[in-house]
Coordinates of C-alpha atoms in Angstrom, one line a residue:
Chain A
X54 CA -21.8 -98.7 31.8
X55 CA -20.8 -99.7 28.4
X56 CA -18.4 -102.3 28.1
X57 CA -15.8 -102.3 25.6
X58 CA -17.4 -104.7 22.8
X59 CA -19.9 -102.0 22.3
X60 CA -18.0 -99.3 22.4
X61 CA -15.8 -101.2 19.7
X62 CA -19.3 -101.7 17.9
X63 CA -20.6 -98.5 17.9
X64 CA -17.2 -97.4 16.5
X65 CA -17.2 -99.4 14.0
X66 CA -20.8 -98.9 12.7
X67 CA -20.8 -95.2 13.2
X68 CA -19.3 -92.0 10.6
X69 CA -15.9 -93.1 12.6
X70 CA -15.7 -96.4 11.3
X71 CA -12.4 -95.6 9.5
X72 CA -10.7 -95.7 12.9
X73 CA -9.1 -99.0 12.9
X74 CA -9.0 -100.7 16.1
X75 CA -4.9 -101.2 17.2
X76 CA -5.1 -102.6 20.5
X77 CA -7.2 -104.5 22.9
X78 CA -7.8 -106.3 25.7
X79 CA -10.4 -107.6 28.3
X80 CA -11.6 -104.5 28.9
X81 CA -10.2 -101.8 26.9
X82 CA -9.3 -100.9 23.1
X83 CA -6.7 -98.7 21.5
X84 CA -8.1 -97.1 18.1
X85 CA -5.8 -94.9 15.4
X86 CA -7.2 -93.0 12.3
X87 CA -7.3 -89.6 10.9
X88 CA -9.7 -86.8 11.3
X89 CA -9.7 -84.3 8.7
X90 CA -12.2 -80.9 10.4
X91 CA -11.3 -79.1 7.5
X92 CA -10.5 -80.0 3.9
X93 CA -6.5 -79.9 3.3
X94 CA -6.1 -80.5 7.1
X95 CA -5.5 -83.8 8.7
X96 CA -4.9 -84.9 11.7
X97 CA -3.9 -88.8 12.9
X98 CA -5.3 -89.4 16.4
X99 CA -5.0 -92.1 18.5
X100 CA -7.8 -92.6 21.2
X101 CA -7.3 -95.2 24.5
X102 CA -10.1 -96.2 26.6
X103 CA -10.6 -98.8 29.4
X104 CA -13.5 -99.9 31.0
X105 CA -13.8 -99.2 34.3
X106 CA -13.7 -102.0 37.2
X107 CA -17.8 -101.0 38.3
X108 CA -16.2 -102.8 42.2
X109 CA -13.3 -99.8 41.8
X110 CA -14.1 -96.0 42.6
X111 CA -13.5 -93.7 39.7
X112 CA -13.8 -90.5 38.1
X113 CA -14.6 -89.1 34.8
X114 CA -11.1 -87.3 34.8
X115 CA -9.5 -90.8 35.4
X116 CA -11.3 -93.2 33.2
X117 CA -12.2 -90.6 30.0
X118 CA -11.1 -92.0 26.9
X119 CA -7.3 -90.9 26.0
X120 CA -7.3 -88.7 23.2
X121 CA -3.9 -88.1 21.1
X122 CA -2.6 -86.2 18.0
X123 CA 0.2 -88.1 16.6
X124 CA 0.7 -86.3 13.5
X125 CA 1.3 -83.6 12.7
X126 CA 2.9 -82.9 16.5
X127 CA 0.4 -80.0 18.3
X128 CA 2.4 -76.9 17.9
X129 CA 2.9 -74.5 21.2
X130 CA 2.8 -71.3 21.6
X131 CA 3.3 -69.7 25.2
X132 CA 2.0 -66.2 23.5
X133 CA -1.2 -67.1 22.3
X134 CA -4.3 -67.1 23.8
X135 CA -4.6 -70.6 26.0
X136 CA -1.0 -71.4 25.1
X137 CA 1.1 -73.3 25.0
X138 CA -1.9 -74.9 23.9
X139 CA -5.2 -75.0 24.6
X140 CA -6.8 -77.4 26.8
X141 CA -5.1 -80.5 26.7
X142 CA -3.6 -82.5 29.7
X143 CA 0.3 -82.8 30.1
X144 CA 1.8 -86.5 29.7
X145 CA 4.2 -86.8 31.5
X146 CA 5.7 -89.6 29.8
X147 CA 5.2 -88.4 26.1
X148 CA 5.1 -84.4 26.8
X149 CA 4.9 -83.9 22.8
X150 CA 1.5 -86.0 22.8
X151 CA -0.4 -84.6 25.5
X152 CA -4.1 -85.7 26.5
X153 CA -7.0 -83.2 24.1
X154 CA -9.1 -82.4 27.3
X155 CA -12.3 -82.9 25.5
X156 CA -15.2 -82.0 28.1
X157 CA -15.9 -80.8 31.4
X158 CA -15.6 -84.0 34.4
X159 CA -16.8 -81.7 37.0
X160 CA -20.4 -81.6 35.2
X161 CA -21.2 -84.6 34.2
X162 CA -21.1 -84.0 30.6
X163 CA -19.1 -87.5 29.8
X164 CA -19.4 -91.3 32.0
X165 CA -18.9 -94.6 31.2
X166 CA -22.3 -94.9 30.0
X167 CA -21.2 -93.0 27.0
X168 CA -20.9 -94.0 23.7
X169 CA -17.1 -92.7 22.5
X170 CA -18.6 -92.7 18.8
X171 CA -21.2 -89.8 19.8
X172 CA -19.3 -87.8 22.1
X173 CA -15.5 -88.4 22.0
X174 CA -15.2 -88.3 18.2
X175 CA -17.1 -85.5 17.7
X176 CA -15.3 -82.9 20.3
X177 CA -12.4 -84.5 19.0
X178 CA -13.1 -82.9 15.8
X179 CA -14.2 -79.7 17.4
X180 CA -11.0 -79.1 19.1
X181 CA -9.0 -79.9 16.2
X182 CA -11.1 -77.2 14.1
X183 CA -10.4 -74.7 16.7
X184 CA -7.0 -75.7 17.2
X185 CA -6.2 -74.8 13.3
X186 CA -8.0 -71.5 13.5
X187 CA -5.9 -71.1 16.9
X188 CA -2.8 -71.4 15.2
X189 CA -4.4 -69.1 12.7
X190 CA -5.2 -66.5 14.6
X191 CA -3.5 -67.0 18.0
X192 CA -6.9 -66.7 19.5
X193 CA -8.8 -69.7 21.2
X194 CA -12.4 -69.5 19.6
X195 CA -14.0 -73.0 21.3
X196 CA -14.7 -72.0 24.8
X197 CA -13.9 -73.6 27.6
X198 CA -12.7 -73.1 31.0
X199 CA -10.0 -73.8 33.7
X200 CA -10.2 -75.2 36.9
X201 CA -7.8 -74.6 40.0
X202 CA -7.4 -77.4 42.4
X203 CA -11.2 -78.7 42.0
X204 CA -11.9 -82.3 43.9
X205 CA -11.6 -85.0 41.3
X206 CA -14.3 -87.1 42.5
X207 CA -17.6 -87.3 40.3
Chain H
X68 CA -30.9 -75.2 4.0
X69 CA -29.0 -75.9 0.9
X70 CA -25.1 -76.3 1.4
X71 CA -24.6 -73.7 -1.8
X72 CA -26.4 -71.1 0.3
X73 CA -25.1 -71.8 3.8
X74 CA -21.7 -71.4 2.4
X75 CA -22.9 -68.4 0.3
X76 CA -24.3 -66.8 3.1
X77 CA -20.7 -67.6 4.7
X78 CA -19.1 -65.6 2.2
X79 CA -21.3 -62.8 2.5
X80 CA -20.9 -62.6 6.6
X81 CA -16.9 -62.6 5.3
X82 CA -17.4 -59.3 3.1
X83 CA -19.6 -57.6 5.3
X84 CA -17.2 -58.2 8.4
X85 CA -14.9 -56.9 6.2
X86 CA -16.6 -53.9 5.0
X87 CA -17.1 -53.2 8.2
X88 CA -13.5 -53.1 9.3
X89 CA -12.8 -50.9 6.9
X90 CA -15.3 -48.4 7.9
X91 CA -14.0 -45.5 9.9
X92 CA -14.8 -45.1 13.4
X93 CA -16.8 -42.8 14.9
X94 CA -13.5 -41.2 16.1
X95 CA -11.9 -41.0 12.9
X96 CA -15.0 -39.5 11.8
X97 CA -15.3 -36.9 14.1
X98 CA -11.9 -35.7 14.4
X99 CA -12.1 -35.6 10.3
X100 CA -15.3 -33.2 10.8
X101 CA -13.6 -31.2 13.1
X102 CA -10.7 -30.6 10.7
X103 CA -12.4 -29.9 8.0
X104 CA -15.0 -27.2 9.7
X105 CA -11.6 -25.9 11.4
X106 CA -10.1 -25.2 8.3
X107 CA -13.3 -24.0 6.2
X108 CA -13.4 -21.6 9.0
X109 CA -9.5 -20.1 9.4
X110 CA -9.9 -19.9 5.9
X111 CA -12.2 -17.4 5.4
X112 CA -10.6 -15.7 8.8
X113 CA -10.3 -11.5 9.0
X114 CA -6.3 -12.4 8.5
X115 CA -6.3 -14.6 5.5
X116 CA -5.8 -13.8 2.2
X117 CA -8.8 -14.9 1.2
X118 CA -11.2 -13.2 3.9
X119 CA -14.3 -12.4 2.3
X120 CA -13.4 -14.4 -0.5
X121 CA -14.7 -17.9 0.3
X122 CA -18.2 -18.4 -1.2
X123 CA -18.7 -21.6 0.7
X124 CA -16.8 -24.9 2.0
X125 CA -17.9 -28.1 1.2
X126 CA -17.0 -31.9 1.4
X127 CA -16.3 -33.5 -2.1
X128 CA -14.9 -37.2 -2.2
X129 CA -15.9 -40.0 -0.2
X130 CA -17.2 -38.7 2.4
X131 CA -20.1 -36.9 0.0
X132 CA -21.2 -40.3 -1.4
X133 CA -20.7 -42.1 2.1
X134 CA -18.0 -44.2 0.1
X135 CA -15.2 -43.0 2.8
X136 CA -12.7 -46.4 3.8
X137 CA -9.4 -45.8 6.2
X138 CA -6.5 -45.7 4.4
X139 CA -4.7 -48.9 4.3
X140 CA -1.1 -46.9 3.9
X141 CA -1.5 -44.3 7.4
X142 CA -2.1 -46.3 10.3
X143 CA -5.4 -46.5 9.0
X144 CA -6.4 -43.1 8.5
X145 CA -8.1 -41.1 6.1
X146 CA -8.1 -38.3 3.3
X147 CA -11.2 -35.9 3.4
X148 CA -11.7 -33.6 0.4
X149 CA -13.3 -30.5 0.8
X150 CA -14.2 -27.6 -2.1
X151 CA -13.1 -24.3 -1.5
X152 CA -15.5 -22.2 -3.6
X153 CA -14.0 -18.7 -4.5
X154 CA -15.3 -15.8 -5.1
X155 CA -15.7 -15.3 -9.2
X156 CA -13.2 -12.6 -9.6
X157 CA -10.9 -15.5 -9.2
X158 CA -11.9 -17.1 -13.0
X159 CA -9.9 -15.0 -14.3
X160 CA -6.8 -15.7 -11.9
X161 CA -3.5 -17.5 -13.3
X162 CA -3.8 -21.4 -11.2
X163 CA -0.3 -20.7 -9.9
X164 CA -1.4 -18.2 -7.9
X165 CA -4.6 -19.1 -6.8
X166 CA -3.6 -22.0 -5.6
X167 CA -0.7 -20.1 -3.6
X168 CA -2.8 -17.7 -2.1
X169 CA -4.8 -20.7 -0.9
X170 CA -1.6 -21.9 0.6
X171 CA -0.7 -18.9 2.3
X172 CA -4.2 -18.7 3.7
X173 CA -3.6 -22.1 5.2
X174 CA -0.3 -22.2 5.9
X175 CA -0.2 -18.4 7.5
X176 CA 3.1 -17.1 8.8
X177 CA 5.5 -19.1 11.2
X178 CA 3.6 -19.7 14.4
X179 CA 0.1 -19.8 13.4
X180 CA -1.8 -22.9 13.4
X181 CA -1.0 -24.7 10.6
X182 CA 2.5 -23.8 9.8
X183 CA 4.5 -26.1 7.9
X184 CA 1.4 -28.6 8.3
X185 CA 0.4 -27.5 4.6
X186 CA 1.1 -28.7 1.3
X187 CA 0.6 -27.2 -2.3
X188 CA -0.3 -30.1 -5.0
X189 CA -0.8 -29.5 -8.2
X190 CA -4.7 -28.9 -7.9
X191 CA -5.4 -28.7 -4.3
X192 CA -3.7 -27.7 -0.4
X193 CA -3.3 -30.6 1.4
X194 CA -2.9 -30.2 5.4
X195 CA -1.6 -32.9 7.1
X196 CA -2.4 -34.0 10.8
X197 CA -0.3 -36.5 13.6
X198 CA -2.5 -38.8 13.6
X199 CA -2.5 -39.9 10.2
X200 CA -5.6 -37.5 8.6
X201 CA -5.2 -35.7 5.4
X202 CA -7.4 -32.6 4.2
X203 CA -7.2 -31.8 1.0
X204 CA -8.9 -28.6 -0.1
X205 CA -9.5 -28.0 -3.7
X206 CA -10.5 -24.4 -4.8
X207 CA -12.9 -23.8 -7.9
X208 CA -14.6 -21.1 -9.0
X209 CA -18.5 -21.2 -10.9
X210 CA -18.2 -20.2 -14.1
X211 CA -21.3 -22.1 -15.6
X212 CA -24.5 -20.8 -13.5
X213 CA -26.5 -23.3 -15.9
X214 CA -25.6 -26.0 -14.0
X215 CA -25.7 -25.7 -10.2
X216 CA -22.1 -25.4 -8.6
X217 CA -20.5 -26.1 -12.1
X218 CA -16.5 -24.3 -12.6
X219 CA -13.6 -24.7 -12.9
X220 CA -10.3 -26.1 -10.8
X221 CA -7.0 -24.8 -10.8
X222 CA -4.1 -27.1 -11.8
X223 CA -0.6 -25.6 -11.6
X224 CA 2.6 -27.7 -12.0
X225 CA 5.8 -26.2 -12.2
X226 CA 8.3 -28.8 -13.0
X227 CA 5.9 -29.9 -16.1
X228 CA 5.4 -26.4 -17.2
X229 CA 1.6 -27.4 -16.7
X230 CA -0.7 -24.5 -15.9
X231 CA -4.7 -24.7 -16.9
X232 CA -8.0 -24.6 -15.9
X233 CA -10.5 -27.9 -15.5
X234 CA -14.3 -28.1 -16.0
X235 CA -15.4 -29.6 -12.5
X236 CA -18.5 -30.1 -10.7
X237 CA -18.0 -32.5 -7.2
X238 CA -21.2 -31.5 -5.9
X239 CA -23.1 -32.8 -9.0
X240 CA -21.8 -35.7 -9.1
X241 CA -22.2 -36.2 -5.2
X242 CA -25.9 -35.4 -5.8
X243 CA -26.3 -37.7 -8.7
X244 CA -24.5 -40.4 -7.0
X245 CA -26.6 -40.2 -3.8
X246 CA -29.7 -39.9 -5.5
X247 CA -28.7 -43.4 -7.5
X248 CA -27.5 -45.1 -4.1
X249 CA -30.5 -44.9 -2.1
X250 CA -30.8 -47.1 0.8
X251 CA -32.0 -50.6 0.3
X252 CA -33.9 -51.4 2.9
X253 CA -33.5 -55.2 2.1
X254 CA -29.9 -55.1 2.0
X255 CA -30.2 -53.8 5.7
X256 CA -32.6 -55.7 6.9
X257 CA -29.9 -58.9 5.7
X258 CA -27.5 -57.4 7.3
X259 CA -28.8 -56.7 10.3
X260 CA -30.1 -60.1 10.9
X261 CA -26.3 -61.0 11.2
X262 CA -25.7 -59.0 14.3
X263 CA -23.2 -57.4 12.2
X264 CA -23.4 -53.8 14.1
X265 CA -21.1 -50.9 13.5
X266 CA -21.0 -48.3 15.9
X267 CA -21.9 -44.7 16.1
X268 CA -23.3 -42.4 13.3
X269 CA -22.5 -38.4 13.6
X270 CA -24.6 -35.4 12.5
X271 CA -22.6 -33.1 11.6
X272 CA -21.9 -30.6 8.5
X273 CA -20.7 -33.2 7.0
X274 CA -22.7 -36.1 5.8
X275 CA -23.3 -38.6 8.1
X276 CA -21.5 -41.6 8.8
X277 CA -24.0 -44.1 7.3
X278 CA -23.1 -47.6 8.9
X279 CA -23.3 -50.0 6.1
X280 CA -26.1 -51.6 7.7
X281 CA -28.5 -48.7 5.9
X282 CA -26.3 -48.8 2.7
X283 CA -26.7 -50.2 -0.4
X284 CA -24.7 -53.1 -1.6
X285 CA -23.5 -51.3 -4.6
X286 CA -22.0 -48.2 -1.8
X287 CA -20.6 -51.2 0.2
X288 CA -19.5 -52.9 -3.2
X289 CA -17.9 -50.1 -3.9
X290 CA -15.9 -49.4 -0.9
X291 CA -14.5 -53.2 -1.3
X292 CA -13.4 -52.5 -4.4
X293 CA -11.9 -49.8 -3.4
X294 CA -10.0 -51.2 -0.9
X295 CA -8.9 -53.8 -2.7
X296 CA -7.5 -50.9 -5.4
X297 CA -5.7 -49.7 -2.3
X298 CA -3.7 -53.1 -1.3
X299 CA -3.2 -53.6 -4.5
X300 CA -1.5 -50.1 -5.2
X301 CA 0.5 -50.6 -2.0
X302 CA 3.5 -51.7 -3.4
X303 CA 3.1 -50.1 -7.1
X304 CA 4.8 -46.5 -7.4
X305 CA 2.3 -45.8 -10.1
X306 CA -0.9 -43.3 -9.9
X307 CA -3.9 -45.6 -9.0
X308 CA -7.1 -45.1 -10.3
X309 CA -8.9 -42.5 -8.7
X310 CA -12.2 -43.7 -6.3
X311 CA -14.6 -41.1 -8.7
X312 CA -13.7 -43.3 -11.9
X313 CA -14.6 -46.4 -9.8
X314 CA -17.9 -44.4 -8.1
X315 CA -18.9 -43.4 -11.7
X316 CA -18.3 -46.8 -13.5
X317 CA -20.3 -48.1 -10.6
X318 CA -23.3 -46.5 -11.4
X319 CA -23.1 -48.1 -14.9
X320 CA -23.4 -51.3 -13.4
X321 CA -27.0 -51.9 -14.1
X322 CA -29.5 -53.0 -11.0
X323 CA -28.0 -53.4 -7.7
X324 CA -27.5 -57.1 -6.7
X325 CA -29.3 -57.7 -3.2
X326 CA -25.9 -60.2 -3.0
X327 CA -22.3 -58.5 -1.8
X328 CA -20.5 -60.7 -3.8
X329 CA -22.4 -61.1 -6.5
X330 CA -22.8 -57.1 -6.4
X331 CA -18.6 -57.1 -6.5
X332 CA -18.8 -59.4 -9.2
X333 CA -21.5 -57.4 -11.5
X334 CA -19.1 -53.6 -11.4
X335 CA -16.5 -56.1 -11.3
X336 CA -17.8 -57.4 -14.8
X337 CA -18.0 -53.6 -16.0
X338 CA -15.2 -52.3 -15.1
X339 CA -13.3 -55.2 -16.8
X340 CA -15.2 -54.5 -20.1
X341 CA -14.9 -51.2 -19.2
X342 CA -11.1 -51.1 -19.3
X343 CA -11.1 -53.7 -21.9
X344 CA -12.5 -51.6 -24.6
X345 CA -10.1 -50.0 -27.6
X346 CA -8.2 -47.3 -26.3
X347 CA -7.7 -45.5 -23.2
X348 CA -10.2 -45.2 -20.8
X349 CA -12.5 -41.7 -20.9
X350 CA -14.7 -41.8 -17.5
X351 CA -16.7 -38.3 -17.6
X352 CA -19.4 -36.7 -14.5
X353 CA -22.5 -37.8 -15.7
X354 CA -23.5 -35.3 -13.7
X355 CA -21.5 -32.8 -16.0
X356 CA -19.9 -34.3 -19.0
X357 CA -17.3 -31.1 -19.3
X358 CA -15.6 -32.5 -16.2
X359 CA -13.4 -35.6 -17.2
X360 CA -12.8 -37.6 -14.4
X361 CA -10.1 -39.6 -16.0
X362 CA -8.0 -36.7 -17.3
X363 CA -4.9 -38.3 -15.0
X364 CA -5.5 -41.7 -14.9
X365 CA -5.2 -43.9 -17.2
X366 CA -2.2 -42.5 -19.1
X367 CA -1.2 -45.2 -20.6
X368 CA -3.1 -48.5 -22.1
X369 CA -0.4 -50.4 -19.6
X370 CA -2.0 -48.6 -16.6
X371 CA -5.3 -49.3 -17.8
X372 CA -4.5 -53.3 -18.5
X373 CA -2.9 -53.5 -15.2
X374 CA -6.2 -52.5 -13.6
X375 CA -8.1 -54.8 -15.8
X376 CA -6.2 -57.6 -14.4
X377 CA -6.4 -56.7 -11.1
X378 CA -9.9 -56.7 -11.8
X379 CA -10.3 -60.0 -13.3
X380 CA -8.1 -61.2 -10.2
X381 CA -10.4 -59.8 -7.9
X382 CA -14.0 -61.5 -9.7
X383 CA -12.0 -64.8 -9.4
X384 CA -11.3 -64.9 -6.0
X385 CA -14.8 -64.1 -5.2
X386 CA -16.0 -67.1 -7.3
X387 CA -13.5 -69.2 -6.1
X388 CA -14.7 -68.3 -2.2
X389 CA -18.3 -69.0 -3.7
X390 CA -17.4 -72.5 -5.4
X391 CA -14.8 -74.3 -4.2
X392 CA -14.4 -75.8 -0.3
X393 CA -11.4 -74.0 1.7
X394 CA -10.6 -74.1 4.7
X395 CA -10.1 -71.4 6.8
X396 CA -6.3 -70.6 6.4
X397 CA -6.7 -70.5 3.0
X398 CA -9.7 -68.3 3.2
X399 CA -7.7 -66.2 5.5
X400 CA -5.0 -66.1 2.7
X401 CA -7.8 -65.3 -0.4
X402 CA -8.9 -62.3 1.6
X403 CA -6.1 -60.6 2.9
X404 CA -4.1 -60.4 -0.8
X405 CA -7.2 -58.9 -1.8
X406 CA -8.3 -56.8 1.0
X407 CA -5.3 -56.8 3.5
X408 CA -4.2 -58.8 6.6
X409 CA -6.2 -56.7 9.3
X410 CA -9.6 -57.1 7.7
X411 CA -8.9 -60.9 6.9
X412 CA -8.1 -61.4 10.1
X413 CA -10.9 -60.0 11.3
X414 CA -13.6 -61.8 9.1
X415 CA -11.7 -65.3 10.1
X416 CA -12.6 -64.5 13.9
X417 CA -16.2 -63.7 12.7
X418 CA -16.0 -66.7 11.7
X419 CA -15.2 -68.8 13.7
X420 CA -17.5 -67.4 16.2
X421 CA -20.3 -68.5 14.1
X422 CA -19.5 -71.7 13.9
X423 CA -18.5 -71.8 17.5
X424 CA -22.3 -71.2 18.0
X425 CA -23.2 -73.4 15.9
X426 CA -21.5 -75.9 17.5
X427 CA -22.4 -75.1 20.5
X428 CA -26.1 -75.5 19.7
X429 CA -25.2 -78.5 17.5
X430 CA -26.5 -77.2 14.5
X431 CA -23.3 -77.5 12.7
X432 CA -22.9 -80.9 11.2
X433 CA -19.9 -83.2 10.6
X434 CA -19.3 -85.4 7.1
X435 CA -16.7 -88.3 7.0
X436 CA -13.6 -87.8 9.2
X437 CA -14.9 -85.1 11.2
X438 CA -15.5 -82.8 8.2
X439 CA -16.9 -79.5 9.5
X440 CA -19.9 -79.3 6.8
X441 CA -20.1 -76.1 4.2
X442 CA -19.9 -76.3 1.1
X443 CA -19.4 -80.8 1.4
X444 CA -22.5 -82.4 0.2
X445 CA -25.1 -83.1 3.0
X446 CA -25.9 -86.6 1.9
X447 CA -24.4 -88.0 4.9
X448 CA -24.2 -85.9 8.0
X449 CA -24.0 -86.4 11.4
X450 CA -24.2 -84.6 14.9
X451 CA -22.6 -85.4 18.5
X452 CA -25.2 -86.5 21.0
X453 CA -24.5 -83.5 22.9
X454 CA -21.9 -80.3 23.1
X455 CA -18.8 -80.2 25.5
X456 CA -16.6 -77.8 27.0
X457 CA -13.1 -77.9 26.7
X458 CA -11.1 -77.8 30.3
X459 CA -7.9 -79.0 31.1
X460 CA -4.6 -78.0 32.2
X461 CA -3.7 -80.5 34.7
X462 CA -2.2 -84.1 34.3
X463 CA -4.3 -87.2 33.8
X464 CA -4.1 -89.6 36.7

């Protein structure tokens, strides 16, 4: 499992650098900075991520790093394809800054033993591309899929 | 790869995808066929007018030189132009009335099958179906047996007090024109190796659909250029310049490029000089140089300039889709004022496909803050360590 000074590390010595750390504490880091997936296009994010207690049982849905668009505010659209919008998780405290629902949990394609500067960042930028061309088009071009009432556990 | 080619080869995907939306279906193409063997046929029926009369029907226009494009105006439609080759007692004939007997062997009398579906123009019938289709049937006669198929048309208008007779020869030029256009089996090959597939191919009378797969970049140049002429002539209550002036001037161009765009660019260079040049604008069948093609258009210098510039508007959108880093709304927005929203929409979801692939097998690359890579430099790339699928939906614990 990684723990939070080398994900703070990584981040700062990878192509994501320019993401300026916010927040911390003992285990986990907030991080803000912009991601631009097309030229003329920006987008400021804010990404959340605590280390998990390795006593505590968890899951990759629980402990996945938080991904938010703060700026501009993710448009909805009920008609599109995927709408409102695409793949995201509702927050329930900040409904207009939902969670970008960045990989499958149920396969194993992200854990703690991740680095957030190779994974995270990236499909961060992926959905962001796709999310422009969604609003675009009003069709969903990035894949995906949906899941009913799937177990949670890992 | 080099970035200038990746995002060169970008742009060409673009104007194939949409070349190929503006090809007509297999549908269109059939039902065209059947209208225009219909009609040949009822033409030359026992009851017409002209019984016995018709030496032969054939297609003229763009569907001779395989140049054909739906119609950007009629629920994207199409106009097919067919010869009506009379007998030689009919040289002689006042215009006005050929071209009403031609009507009245079209029309017929109330209840037949094309009542009131018919149209007399001032050179041609045009019939008119539901769904959009247009026939328009020109008759000439052969006056000149030098040259194979070589006559005259018939132009009649009465408001103008216009009545003559026209040098014209549609199947030379179709021959010519086919015989310069040959498949490139290169061009195919490049496009083919983009999964770029367009369905269907009929045999019928008529020439066959060729998908632009087998073309030549100059045919699918052409029908680009064409189509832009048609969104650009959308709103403009002028006469636009006819598709054989543009076919003709094509030819002109020199060597085919084996690029689309840079094949766009090169008749785009000639026709602007073209229509810069002193004067107004004389295009003749270099098939048959009696036949004029631009005896209605241009009338003016101001008609001609205006093309020109739409011209020189066109070449720099094209250069400017070659040079210069957009992203794809703006792409979307470059395309569709010059070929129209459908097929700009169209070639965005191409797109985006591509790259969805790509990133999919991660051989898309990033630049700083996420930069989707293109045309940015590829001094300092990177790549995830592996690919993801978006999911979602629920609420985070």
């Amino acid at each position: 499992m990684r723990s939070i000074e080398e994900q703070i590390a990584a981040m700062q010595s990878s192509p994501w650098s320019e993401f300026a750390v916010t927040k911390t504490g003992a285990r986990s880091a907030t991080w803000e900075g912009t991601i631009s997936p097309q030229i003329r296009k920006s987008y400021l994010l804010r990404i959340r991520y605590s280390v998990p207690n390795i006593l505590e049982h968890f899951t990759a849905v629980g402990v996945q790093p938080r991904v938010q668009v703060l700026k501009p505010v993710l448009e909805g659209h009920p008609d599109y394809e995927e709408g409102p919008i695409p793949h995201v998780y509702q927050n329930q405290e900040e409904p207009q800054y939902p969670y970008l629902c960045l990989f499958d949990p149920y396969e194993g394609e992200w854990s703690p033993n991740d680095l957030i500067s190779e994974t995270t960042m990236y499909w961060a930028a992926n959905w962001l591309y796709f999310y422009e061309n969604w609003l675009l088009t009003g069709k969903w071009q990035g894949g995906g899929r949906h899941y009913g009432n799937r177990p949670k556990s890992v | 790869m080099a970035t200038t080619d990746y995002h060169h080869r970008e742009v060409e995907s673009l104007l194939f995808d949409i070349a190929r939306k503006i090809q007509l279906s297999p549908t269109r193409y059939d039902e065209a066929s059947r209208a225009y063997t219909a009609l040949c046929q009822y033409i030359d029926r026992p009851e017409s007018p002209l019984a016995g009369l018709v030496v032969r029907c054939y297609p003229s226009g763009s569907f001779s030189t395989g140049t054909v494009i739906s119609s950007i105006q009629r629920n994207e439609s199409h106009d097919v132009d067919a010869v009506i080759e009379l007998h030689n007692s009919f040289a002689t004939v006042d215009p006005a009335t050929v071209l009403a007997k031609l009507f009245l062997a079209i029309n017929g009398s109330e209840g037949s099958r094309y009542y009131g579906k018919a149209r007399k123009n001032s050179r041609c019938v045009t019939v008119e179906y539901e769904s959009g289709l247009t026939v328009d049937l020109m008759p000439i006669v052969v006056t000149d047996h030098a040259v194979q198929r070589a006559g005259v048309l018939f132009h009649h208008k009465e408001k103008e007090g216009e009545k003559y007779t026209k040098p014209v020869n549609p199947w030379g030029f179709k021959e010519y024109f086919n015989a310069h256009t040959a498949t490139d089996a290169n061009f195919a090959r490049s496009f083919w190796d983009r999964e770029y597939l367009v369905d269907g191919a009929q045999t019928t009378p008529m020439p066959e659909v060729v998908p632009p797969s087998l073309k030549s970049s100059r045919v699918v140049a052409l029908q680009l250029i064409k189509r832009f002429r048609d969104v650009q002539y959308t709103t403009r209550t002028v006469r636009q310049p006819p598709a054989v002036v543009l076919a003709a001037l094509s030819l002109e161009s020199g060597a085919a490029e084996r690029s689309l765009a840079l094949e766009v660019l090169k008749i785009g260079d000639h026709l602007r000089n073209t229509l810069l040049q002193p004067g107004i604008l004389r295009v003749t069948n270099p098939s048959y140089p009696a036949d004029e093609f631009t005896d209605r258009w241009p009338r003016t210098r101001e008609a001609q300039m205006e093309f020109a510039r739409d011209i020189v508007f066109l070449q720099k959108s094209i250069r400017s889709l070659l040079n210069e880093e957009m992203n794809t709304e703006e792409i979307k927005q470059k395309l569709s004022l010059l070929f129209g929203e459908k097929p700009a929409a169209e070639a965005i979801i191409r797109l985006n496909e591509a790259r969805s692939r790509d990133m999919s097998s991660r051989t898309l690359k990033y630049g700083a803050a996420g930069r989707v890579v293109t045309a940015a430099g590829l001094a300092s790339v990177s790549s995830p360590a592996r690919s993801s699928t978006f999911t979602g939906g629920d609420k985070l614990d």
